[in-house]
PDB file of C-alpha atoms in Angstrom:
ATOM      1  CA  GLY A  10      41.901 -94.901  23.202  1.00 88.00           C
ATOM      2  CA  LEU A  11      42.422 -91.188  23.494  1.00 96.00           C
ATOM      3  CA  ASP A  12      44.453 -89.877  20.561  1.00 98.00           C
ATOM      4  CA  HIS A  13      43.136 -86.323  20.103  1.00 98.00           C
ATOM      5  CA  ILE A  14      42.350 -83.558  22.608  1.00 98.00           C
ATOM      6  CA  PHE A  15      40.494 -80.416  21.523  1.00 98.00           C
ATOM      7  CA  ILE A  16      40.883 -77.317  23.705  1.00 98.00           C
ATOM      8  CA  THR A  17      38.453 -74.404  23.454  1.00 98.00           C
ATOM      9  CA  HIS A  18      40.659 -71.717  25.018  1.00 98.00           C
ATOM     10  CA  LEU A  19      43.543 -71.257  27.402  1.00 97.00           C
ATOM     11  CA  HIS A  20      41.864 -70.155  30.605  1.00 96.00           C
ATOM     12  CA  THR A  21      43.305 -72.437  33.262  1.00 93.00           C
ATOM     13  CA  ASP A  22      39.969 -73.949  34.306  1.00 91.00           C
ATOM     14  CA  HIS A  23      39.726 -75.394  30.786  1.00 93.00           C
ATOM     15  CA  PHE A  24      43.169 -76.949  30.370  1.00 94.00           C
ATOM     16  CA  ILE A  25      45.023 -77.175  33.708  1.00 93.00           C
ATOM     17  CA  GLY A  26      44.102 -80.845  34.105  1.00 94.00           C
ATOM     18  CA  LEU A  27      45.922 -81.601  30.870  1.00 95.00           C
ATOM     19  CA  PHE A  28      49.361 -81.759  32.489  1.00 94.00           C
ATOM     20  CA  GLY A  29      48.520 -84.478  34.962  1.00 94.00           C
ATOM     21  CA  LEU A  30      46.798 -86.453  32.213  1.00 96.00           C
ATOM     22  CA  LEU A  31      49.872 -86.310  29.967  1.00 96.00           C
ATOM     23  CA  GLU A  32      52.161 -87.461  32.765  1.00 95.00           C
ATOM     24  CA  THR A  33      49.802 -90.280  33.759  1.00 96.00           C
ATOM     25  CA  MET A  34      49.743 -91.529  30.181  1.00 96.00           C
ATOM     26  CA  SER A  35      53.534 -91.565  30.147  1.00 95.00           C
ATOM     27  CA  LEU A  36      53.701 -93.417  33.484  1.00 95.00           C
ATOM     28  CA  ASN A  37      51.289 -95.977  32.027  1.00 96.00           C
ATOM     29  CA  ASP A  38      53.738 -96.580  29.156  1.00 95.00           C
ATOM     30  CA  ARG A  39      51.701 -94.998  26.431  1.00 96.00           C
ATOM     31  CA  GLU A  40      53.439 -95.280  23.059  1.00 95.00           C
ATOM     32  CA  ARG A  41      50.886 -93.926  20.563  1.00 96.00           C
ATOM     33  CA  GLU A  42      51.151 -90.351  19.370  1.00 97.00           C
ATOM     34  CA  LEU A  43      48.831 -87.819  21.032  1.00 98.00           C
ATOM     35  CA  VAL A  44      47.625 -84.724  19.176  1.00 98.00           C
ATOM     36  CA  ILE A  45      46.388 -81.629  20.993  1.00 98.00           C
ATOM     37  CA  HIS A  46      44.366 -79.091  19.016  1.00 98.00           C
ATOM     38  CA  SER A  47      44.339 -75.640  20.593  1.00 98.00           C
ATOM     39  CA  PRO A  48      44.278 -71.900  19.979  1.00 97.00           C
ATOM     40  CA  ASN A  49      47.483 -70.094  20.989  1.00 95.00           C
ATOM     41  CA  SER A  50      49.363 -73.322  20.352  1.00 96.00           C
ATOM     42  CA  ALA A  51      52.759 -71.608  20.620  1.00 96.00           C
ATOM     43  CA  PHE A  52      52.030 -70.726  24.256  1.00 95.00           C
ATOM     44  CA  LEU A  53      50.963 -74.293  24.988  1.00 95.00           C
ATOM     45  CA  LYS A  54      54.125 -75.650  23.356  1.00 95.00           C
ATOM     46  CA  HIS A  55      56.172 -73.266  25.501  1.00 95.00           C
ATOM     47  CA  LEU A  56      54.548 -74.649  28.660  1.00 94.00           C
ATOM     48  CA  PHE A  57      55.291 -78.196  27.553  1.00 94.00           C
ATOM     49  CA  ASP A  58      58.938 -77.248  26.992  1.00 93.00           C
ATOM     50  CA  VAL A  59      59.139 -75.621  30.423  1.00 93.00           C
ATOM     51  CA  PHE A  60      57.697 -78.727  32.081  1.00 90.00           C
ATOM     52  CA  GLY A  61      60.037 -81.050  30.185  1.00 89.00           C
ATOM     53  CA  TYR A  62      57.369 -82.867  28.214  1.00 90.00           C
ATOM     54  CA  ASP A  63      59.814 -83.583  25.426  1.00 85.00           C
ATOM     55  CA  ALA A  64      60.838 -86.574  27.554  1.00 88.00           C
ATOM     56  CA  LEU A  65      57.447 -88.314  27.534  1.00 93.00           C
ATOM     57  CA  ASN A  66      57.268 -91.931  26.367  1.00 92.00           C
ATOM     58  CA  TYR A  67      55.183 -90.929  23.347  1.00 96.00           C
ATOM     59  CA  ASP A  68      55.160 -88.242  20.686  1.00 95.00           C
ATOM     60  CA  LEU A  69      53.141 -85.173  21.598  1.00 95.00           C
ATOM     61  CA  LYS A  70      51.983 -82.869  18.812  1.00 96.00           C
ATOM     62  CA  VAL A  71      50.237 -79.515  19.205  1.00 97.00           C
ATOM     63  CA  LYS A  72      48.281 -78.045  16.297  1.00 98.00           C
ATOM     64  CA  GLU A  73      46.949 -74.508  15.933  1.00 98.00           C
ATOM     65  CA  VAL A  74      43.173 -74.136  15.760  1.00 98.00           C
ATOM     66  CA  LYS A  75      41.538 -71.497  13.572  1.00 98.00           C
ATOM     67  CA  ASP A  76      38.009 -70.935  12.305  1.00 98.00           C
ATOM     68  CA  ASP A  77      36.937 -73.815  10.032  1.00 97.00           C
ATOM     69  CA  TYR A  78      39.892 -75.926  11.187  1.00 98.00           C
ATOM     70  CA  GLU A  79      38.895 -79.497  10.431  1.00 98.00           C
ATOM     71  CA  VAL A  80      40.038 -82.941  11.544  1.00 99.00           C
ATOM     72  CA  LYS A  81      38.604 -85.953   9.721  1.00 98.00           C
ATOM     73  CA  PHE A  82      38.110 -89.384  11.258  1.00 98.00           C
ATOM     74  CA  ASP A  83      36.651 -92.556   9.717  1.00 96.00           C
ATOM     75  CA  ASN A  84      32.977 -91.829  10.347  1.00 96.00           C
ATOM     76  CA  PHE A  85      32.888 -88.177  11.360  1.00 98.00           C
ATOM     77  CA  LYS A  86      34.810 -84.932  11.413  1.00 99.00           C
ATOM     78  CA  VAL A  87      35.472 -82.262  14.028  1.00 99.00           C
ATOM     79  CA  VAL A  88      35.143 -78.676  12.828  1.00 99.00           C
ATOM     80  CA  ALA A  89      36.331 -75.696  14.888  1.00 99.00           C
ATOM     81  CA  PHE A  90      34.444 -72.420  14.863  1.00 99.00           C
ATOM     82  CA  GLU A  91      35.464 -69.109  16.378  1.00 98.00           C
ATOM     83  CA  THR A  92      33.403 -67.935  19.328  1.00 98.00           C
ATOM     84  CA  LYS A  93      33.261 -64.696  21.288  1.00 98.00           C
ATOM     85  CA  HIS A  94      35.034 -64.777  24.639  1.00 98.00           C
ATOM     86  CA  ILE A  95      37.518 -62.446  26.350  1.00 97.00           C
ATOM     87  CA  VAL A  96      40.446 -64.478  24.990  1.00 97.00           C
ATOM     88  CA  PRO A  97      40.743 -66.345  21.661  1.00 96.00           C
ATOM     89  CA  SER A  98      38.222 -69.149  21.903  1.00 98.00           C
ATOM     90  CA  PHE A  99      36.728 -71.850  19.719  1.00 99.00           C
ATOM     91  CA  GLY A 100      33.828 -74.253  19.838  1.00 99.00           C
ATOM     92  CA  TYR A 101      33.745 -77.618  18.100  1.00 99.00           C
ATOM     93  CA  ALA A 102      31.126 -79.317  15.944  1.00 99.00           C
ATOM     94  CA  ILE A 103      31.202 -83.100  15.663  1.00 99.00           C
ATOM     95  CA  ILE A 104      29.601 -83.907  12.321  1.00 98.00           C
ATOM     96  CA  GLU A 105      28.897 -87.501  11.360  1.00 98.00           C
ATOM     97  CA  ASN A 106      29.251 -88.678   7.770  1.00 97.00           C
ATOM     98  CA  GLU A 107      26.143 -89.138   5.652  1.00 94.00           C
ATOM     99  CA  ARG A 108      24.370 -92.473   6.023  1.00 91.00           C
ATOM    100  CA  ARG A 109      23.093 -94.622   3.210  1.00 89.00           C
ATOM    101  CA  GLY A 110      19.500 -94.024   2.175  1.00 91.00           C
ATOM    102  CA  LYS A 111      16.634 -96.215   3.332  1.00 90.00           C
ATOM    103  CA  PHE A 112      16.171 -99.567   1.617  1.00 91.00           C
ATOM    104  CA  ASP A 113      13.235 -99.470  -0.800  1.00 92.00           C
ATOM    105  CA  ARG A 114      11.690-102.926  -0.460  1.00 91.00           C
ATOM    106  CA  TYR A 115       8.932-102.181  -2.950  1.00 90.00           C
ATOM    107  CA  LYS A 116      11.446-101.282  -5.645  1.00 91.00           C
ATOM    108  CA  ALA A 117      13.605-104.316  -4.890  1.00 92.00           C
ATOM    109  CA  GLU A 118      10.774-106.842  -4.799  1.00 90.00           C
ATOM    110  CA  ARG A 119       8.134-105.507  -7.167  1.00 89.00           C
ATOM    111  CA  ILE A 120      10.187-103.664  -9.790  1.00 88.00           C
ATOM    112  CA  LEU A 121      13.475-105.583  -9.829  1.00 91.00           C
ATOM    113  CA  GLY A 122      11.977-108.920  -8.784  1.00 91.00           C
ATOM    114  CA  ILE A 123      14.482-109.680  -6.064  1.00 93.00           C
ATOM    115  CA  PRO A 124      12.986-111.982  -3.400  1.00 91.00           C
ATOM    116  CA  PRO A 125      13.322-111.098   0.293  1.00 92.00           C
ATOM    117  CA  GLY A 126      16.352-112.636   1.938  1.00 92.00           C
ATOM    118  CA  PRO A 127      20.130-112.302   2.274  1.00 93.00           C
ATOM    119  CA  LEU A 128      20.428-110.274  -0.931  1.00 93.00           C
ATOM    120  CA  TYR A 129      18.419-107.471   0.698  1.00 93.00           C
ATOM    121  CA  ALA A 130      20.907-107.303   3.545  1.00 92.00           C
ATOM    122  CA  LYS A 131      23.836-106.999   1.124  1.00 93.00           C
ATOM    123  CA  LEU A 132      22.171-104.180  -0.791  1.00 94.00           C
ATOM    124  CA  ALA A 133      21.237-102.393   2.444  1.00 90.00           C
ATOM    125  CA  ARG A 134      24.918-102.572   3.506  1.00 90.00           C
ATOM    126  CA  GLY A 135      25.910-100.856   0.266  1.00 90.00           C
ATOM    127  CA  GLU A 136      27.087-103.985  -1.589  1.00 93.00           C
ATOM    128  CA  SER A 137      26.253-104.759  -5.213  1.00 95.00           C
ATOM    129  CA  ILE A 138      24.701-108.148  -6.057  1.00 94.00           C
ATOM    130  CA  GLU A 139      24.107-110.238  -9.152  1.00 93.00           C
ATOM    131  CA  TRP A 140      20.515-111.208  -9.891  1.00 92.00           C
ATOM    132  CA  LYS A 141      19.458-113.161 -12.975  1.00 91.00           C
ATOM    133  CA  GLY A 142      22.598-112.190 -14.835  1.00 91.00           C
ATOM    134  CA  LYS A 143      22.358-108.507 -13.992  1.00 92.00           C
ATOM    135  CA  ILE A 144      24.392-106.438 -11.544  1.00 95.00           C
ATOM    136  CA  ILE A 145      22.146-104.651  -9.058  1.00 95.00           C
ATOM    137  CA  THR A 146      23.859-101.732  -7.342  1.00 95.00           C
ATOM    138  CA  PRO A 147      22.774-100.263  -3.986  1.00 92.00           C
ATOM    139  CA  GLU A 148      21.851 -96.996  -5.693  1.00 91.00           C
ATOM    140  CA  MET A 149      19.069 -98.855  -7.524  1.00 93.00           C
ATOM    141  CA  VAL A 150      17.235 -99.749  -4.291  1.00 93.00           C
ATOM    142  CA  LEU A 151      18.357 -97.163  -1.756  1.00 92.00           C
ATOM    143  CA  GLY A 152      16.837 -93.733  -1.198  1.00 90.00           C
ATOM    144  CA  GLU A 153      18.694 -90.451  -0.969  1.00 90.00           C
ATOM    145  CA  PRO A 154      21.619 -90.371   1.478  1.00 90.00           C
ATOM    146  CA  ARG A 155      20.580 -89.351   4.999  1.00 92.00           C
ATOM    147  CA  ARG A 156      22.545 -86.882   7.041  1.00 94.00           C
ATOM    148  CA  GLY A 157      24.455 -88.066  10.063  1.00 96.00           C
ATOM    149  CA  ARG A 158      24.192 -86.659  13.559  1.00 98.00           C
ATOM    150  CA  LYS A 159      25.677 -83.332  14.597  1.00 98.00           C
ATOM    151  CA  VAL A 160      26.749 -82.260  18.088  1.00 99.00           C
ATOM    152  CA  VAL A 161      27.980 -78.723  18.775  1.00 99.00           C
ATOM    153  CA  TYR A 162      29.893 -77.595  21.865  1.00 99.00           C
ATOM    154  CA  THR A 163      30.526 -73.868  22.236  1.00 98.00           C
ATOM    155  CA  GLY A 164      32.930 -73.591  25.138  1.00 97.00           C
ATOM    156  CA  ASP A 165      32.850 -70.179  26.833  1.00 98.00           C
ATOM    157  CA  THR A 166      31.166 -67.596  24.627  1.00 99.00           C
ATOM    158  CA  ARG A 167      28.804 -64.722  24.163  1.00 99.00           C
ATOM    159  CA  PRO A 168      26.021 -65.366  21.640  1.00 98.00           C
ATOM    160  CA  CYS A 169      27.441 -65.067  18.120  1.00 98.00           C
ATOM    161  CA  LYS A 170      26.414 -65.622  14.507  1.00 98.00           C
ATOM    162  CA  ARG A 171      29.108 -68.220  13.952  1.00 98.00           C
ATOM    163  CA  THR A 172      27.500 -70.490  16.524  1.00 99.00           C
ATOM    164  CA  ILE A 173      24.138 -70.176  14.788  1.00 99.00           C
ATOM    165  CA  GLU A 174      25.688 -70.933  11.405  1.00 98.00           C
ATOM    166  CA  ILE A 175      27.443 -74.118  12.437  1.00 99.00           C
ATOM    167  CA  SER A 176      24.596 -75.274  14.703  1.00 99.00           C
ATOM    168  CA  LYS A 177      21.949 -75.242  11.960  1.00 98.00           C
ATOM    169  CA  ASN A 178      19.768 -78.345  12.461  1.00 97.00           C
ATOM    170  CA  ALA A 179      22.174 -79.795  15.032  1.00 98.00           C
ATOM    171  CA  ASP A 180      20.880 -82.728  17.032  1.00 98.00           C
ATOM    172  CA  LEU A 181      22.513 -81.444  20.203  1.00 99.00           C
ATOM    173  CA  LEU A 182      23.834 -78.004  21.115  1.00 99.00           C
ATOM    174  CA  ILE A 183      25.842 -77.681  24.333  1.00 99.00           C
ATOM    175  CA  HIS A 184      25.996 -73.952  24.999  1.00 99.00           C
ATOM    176  CA  ASP A 185      27.557 -71.691  27.621  1.00 99.00           C
ATOM    177  CA  SER A 186      24.784 -70.595  29.997  1.00 98.00           C
ATOM    178  CA  ALA A 187      26.638 -69.198  32.959  1.00 98.00           C
ATOM    179  CA  PHE A 188      24.043 -66.746  34.266  1.00 98.00           C
ATOM    180  CA  SER A 189      20.387 -65.881  34.555  1.00 98.00           C
ATOM    181  CA  GLU A 190      18.999 -62.844  32.796  1.00 98.00           C
ATOM    182  CA  ASP A 191      19.293 -60.541  35.821  1.00 98.00           C
ATOM    183  CA  LEU A 192      23.095 -60.902  35.563  1.00 98.00           C
ATOM    184  CA  LYS A 193      23.298 -60.242  31.837  1.00 98.00           C
ATOM    185  CA  ASP A 194      25.628 -57.263  32.332  1.00 98.00           C
ATOM    186  CA  TRP A 195      28.096 -59.510  34.118  1.00 98.00           C
ATOM    187  CA  ALA A 196      27.704 -62.141  31.403  1.00 98.00           C
ATOM    188  CA  ILE A 197      28.637 -59.530  28.801  1.00 98.00           C
ATOM    189  CA  GLU A 198      31.620 -58.291  30.801  1.00 98.00           C
ATOM    190  CA  SER A 199      32.970 -61.777  31.458  1.00 98.00           C
ATOM    191  CA  GLY A 200      32.347 -63.144  27.968  1.00 98.00           C
ATOM    192  CA  HIS A 201      29.599 -65.609  28.836  1.00 98.00           C
ATOM    193  CA  SER A 202      25.945 -66.146  27.906  1.00 99.00           C
ATOM    194  CA  THR A 203      22.706 -66.246  29.837  1.00 99.00           C
ATOM    195  CA  ALA A 204      20.398 -69.252  29.676  1.00 99.00           C
ATOM    196  CA  LYS A 205      17.863 -67.188  27.747  1.00 99.00           C
ATOM    197  CA  GLU A 206      20.493 -66.178  25.188  1.00 99.00           C
ATOM    198  CA  ALA A 207      21.522 -69.815  24.725  1.00 99.00           C
ATOM    199  CA  ALA A 208      17.876 -70.727  24.125  1.00 99.00           C
ATOM    200  CA  GLU A 209      17.548 -67.962  21.536  1.00 99.00           C
ATOM    201  CA  ILE A 210      20.570 -69.384  19.701  1.00 99.00           C
ATOM    202  CA  ALA A 211      19.069 -72.887  19.808  1.00 99.00           C
ATOM    203  CA  LYS A 212      15.746 -71.637  18.481  1.00 99.00           C
ATOM    204  CA  GLU A 213      17.285 -69.685  15.615  1.00 99.00           C
ATOM    205  CA  ALA A 214      19.557 -72.594  14.665  1.00 99.00           C
ATOM    206  CA  ARG A 215      16.624 -75.046  14.840  1.00 98.00           C
ATOM    207  CA  VAL A 216      18.496 -77.564  16.955  1.00 98.00           C
ATOM    208  CA  ARG A 217      16.740 -80.592  18.426  1.00 98.00           C
ATOM    209  CA  THR A 218      18.038 -80.432  21.993  1.00 98.00           C
ATOM    210  CA  LEU A 219      19.839 -77.761  24.020  1.00 99.00           C
ATOM    211  CA  VAL A 220      22.071 -78.539  26.986  1.00 99.00           C
ATOM    212  CA  LEU A 221      23.036 -75.630  29.223  1.00 99.00           C
ATOM    213  CA  THR A 222      26.597 -75.793  30.531  1.00 98.00           C
ATOM    214  CA  HIS A 223      29.279 -73.771  32.349  1.00 97.00           C
ATOM    215  CA  ILE A 224      26.726 -72.935  35.033  1.00 97.00           C
ATOM    216  CA  SER A 225      27.928 -70.430  37.620  1.00 97.00           C
ATOM    217  CA  ALA A 226      28.518 -71.836  41.101  1.00 96.00           C
ATOM    218  CA  ARG A 227      25.894 -69.425  42.434  1.00 96.00           C
ATOM    219  CA  TYR A 228      23.263 -71.811  40.983  1.00 97.00           C
ATOM    220  CA  SER A 229      24.753 -74.992  42.452  1.00 93.00           C
ATOM    221  CA  LYS A 230      21.865 -75.499  44.864  1.00 93.00           C
ATOM    222  CA  ASP A 231      19.075 -74.448  42.524  1.00 95.00           C
ATOM    223  CA  SER A 232      19.492 -74.010  38.780  1.00 96.00           C
ATOM    224  CA  SER A 233      15.769 -73.973  38.055  1.00 96.00           C
ATOM    225  CA  VAL A 234      15.835 -70.254  37.228  1.00 98.00           C
ATOM    226  CA  LEU A 235      18.153 -71.005  34.288  1.00 98.00           C
ATOM    227  CA  LEU A 236      16.007 -73.879  33.087  1.00 98.00           C
ATOM    228  CA  ASN A 237      12.822 -71.836  33.350  1.00 98.00           C
ATOM    229  CA  GLU A 238      14.271 -68.844  31.486  1.00 98.00           C
ATOM    230  CA  ALA A 239      15.541 -71.080  28.693  1.00 99.00           C
ATOM    231  CA  ARG A 240      12.261 -72.993  28.380  1.00 98.00           C
ATOM    232  CA  GLU A 241      10.339 -69.788  27.836  1.00 98.00           C
ATOM    233  CA  ILE A 242      12.192 -69.630  24.509  1.00 98.00           C
ATOM    234  CA  PHE A 243      13.029 -73.241  23.650  1.00 98.00           C
ATOM    235  CA  SER A 244      11.265 -76.331  24.979  1.00 96.00           C
ATOM    236  CA  ASP A 245      13.782 -79.187  24.785  1.00 98.00           C
ATOM    237  CA  VAL A 246      16.367 -78.039  27.339  1.00 98.00           C
ATOM    238  CA  LEU A 247      18.531 -79.852  29.891  1.00 97.00           C
ATOM    239  CA  ILE A 248      21.178 -78.673  32.329  1.00 97.00           C
ATOM    240  CA  ALA A 249      24.543 -80.440  32.100  1.00 96.00           C
ATOM    241  CA  GLU A 250      25.764 -82.374  35.116  1.00 94.00           C
ATOM    242  CA  ASP A 251      29.082 -84.042  35.853  1.00 92.00           C
ATOM    243  CA  LEU A 252      29.318 -87.496  34.222  1.00 94.00           C
ATOM    244  CA  MET A 253      26.029 -86.983  32.379  1.00 95.00           C
ATOM    245  CA  SER A 254      25.540 -89.219  29.351  1.00 94.00           C
ATOM    246  CA  PHE A 255      23.172 -88.402  26.532  1.00 90.00           C
ATOM    247  CA  GLU A 256      22.005 -90.551  23.624  1.00 93.00           C
ATOM    248  CA  VAL A 257      21.951 -88.629  20.363  1.00 96.00           C
ATOM    249  CA  LYS A 258      19.444 -90.414  18.184  1.00 93.00           C
ATOM    250  CA  TYR A 259      19.655 -90.466  14.423  1.00 91.00           C
ATOM    251  CA  PRO A 260      17.521 -87.902  12.623  1.00 83.00           C
ATOM    252  CA  GLU A 261      14.702 -89.395  10.561  1.00 71.00           C
TER     253      GLU A 261
END
């Protein structure tokens, strides 16, 4: 279920739907605590007080987000990073824990003499085994740990170094790309990025795939200009659509 909500910034188009969601959860007899992570948390708490959300069926906590703010879960963590918008704004990186190294069958079979079978599966899962009176640990047959997947979402932002830093080698970067290059002046004034600028960030950060998001309504009928401008810089580019799903494959 939904237990954490991460807000990038407090422009109404990015959080106004929150209030109806909170009330619906209460009407559906939610009992578990809900934590909202947001910049300007004091303002958000004030709104909740005004709307009487202290009477919800569940505990509602609001936590202040700052650069490098981190929330750890079982298999991954969410790290906030400060972006560059016209109000305080943060993106979020979802960083998966390291995975165990690859199973070295040659070492297991030829060097340690362990026959193929169920014992291989235990070692590959990270379990120690006993073989011919000796304890064989996973470290003896597994390679170096492999990094997990990383997904970065910028929210509304101008291009900035902090995005490049946290997006290094990301598997997926979802970046503000509100305008085409001919409207760059307006992008600067409104605190957004062009598709070309997003592609330049992706290229410098060496990400695998770039998804352009926060597309201006002026491109609702034809967003090809954004795609074309981005692909002149970076080849693996998609444009986000409502309800889009995307498989993030493990790095090698």
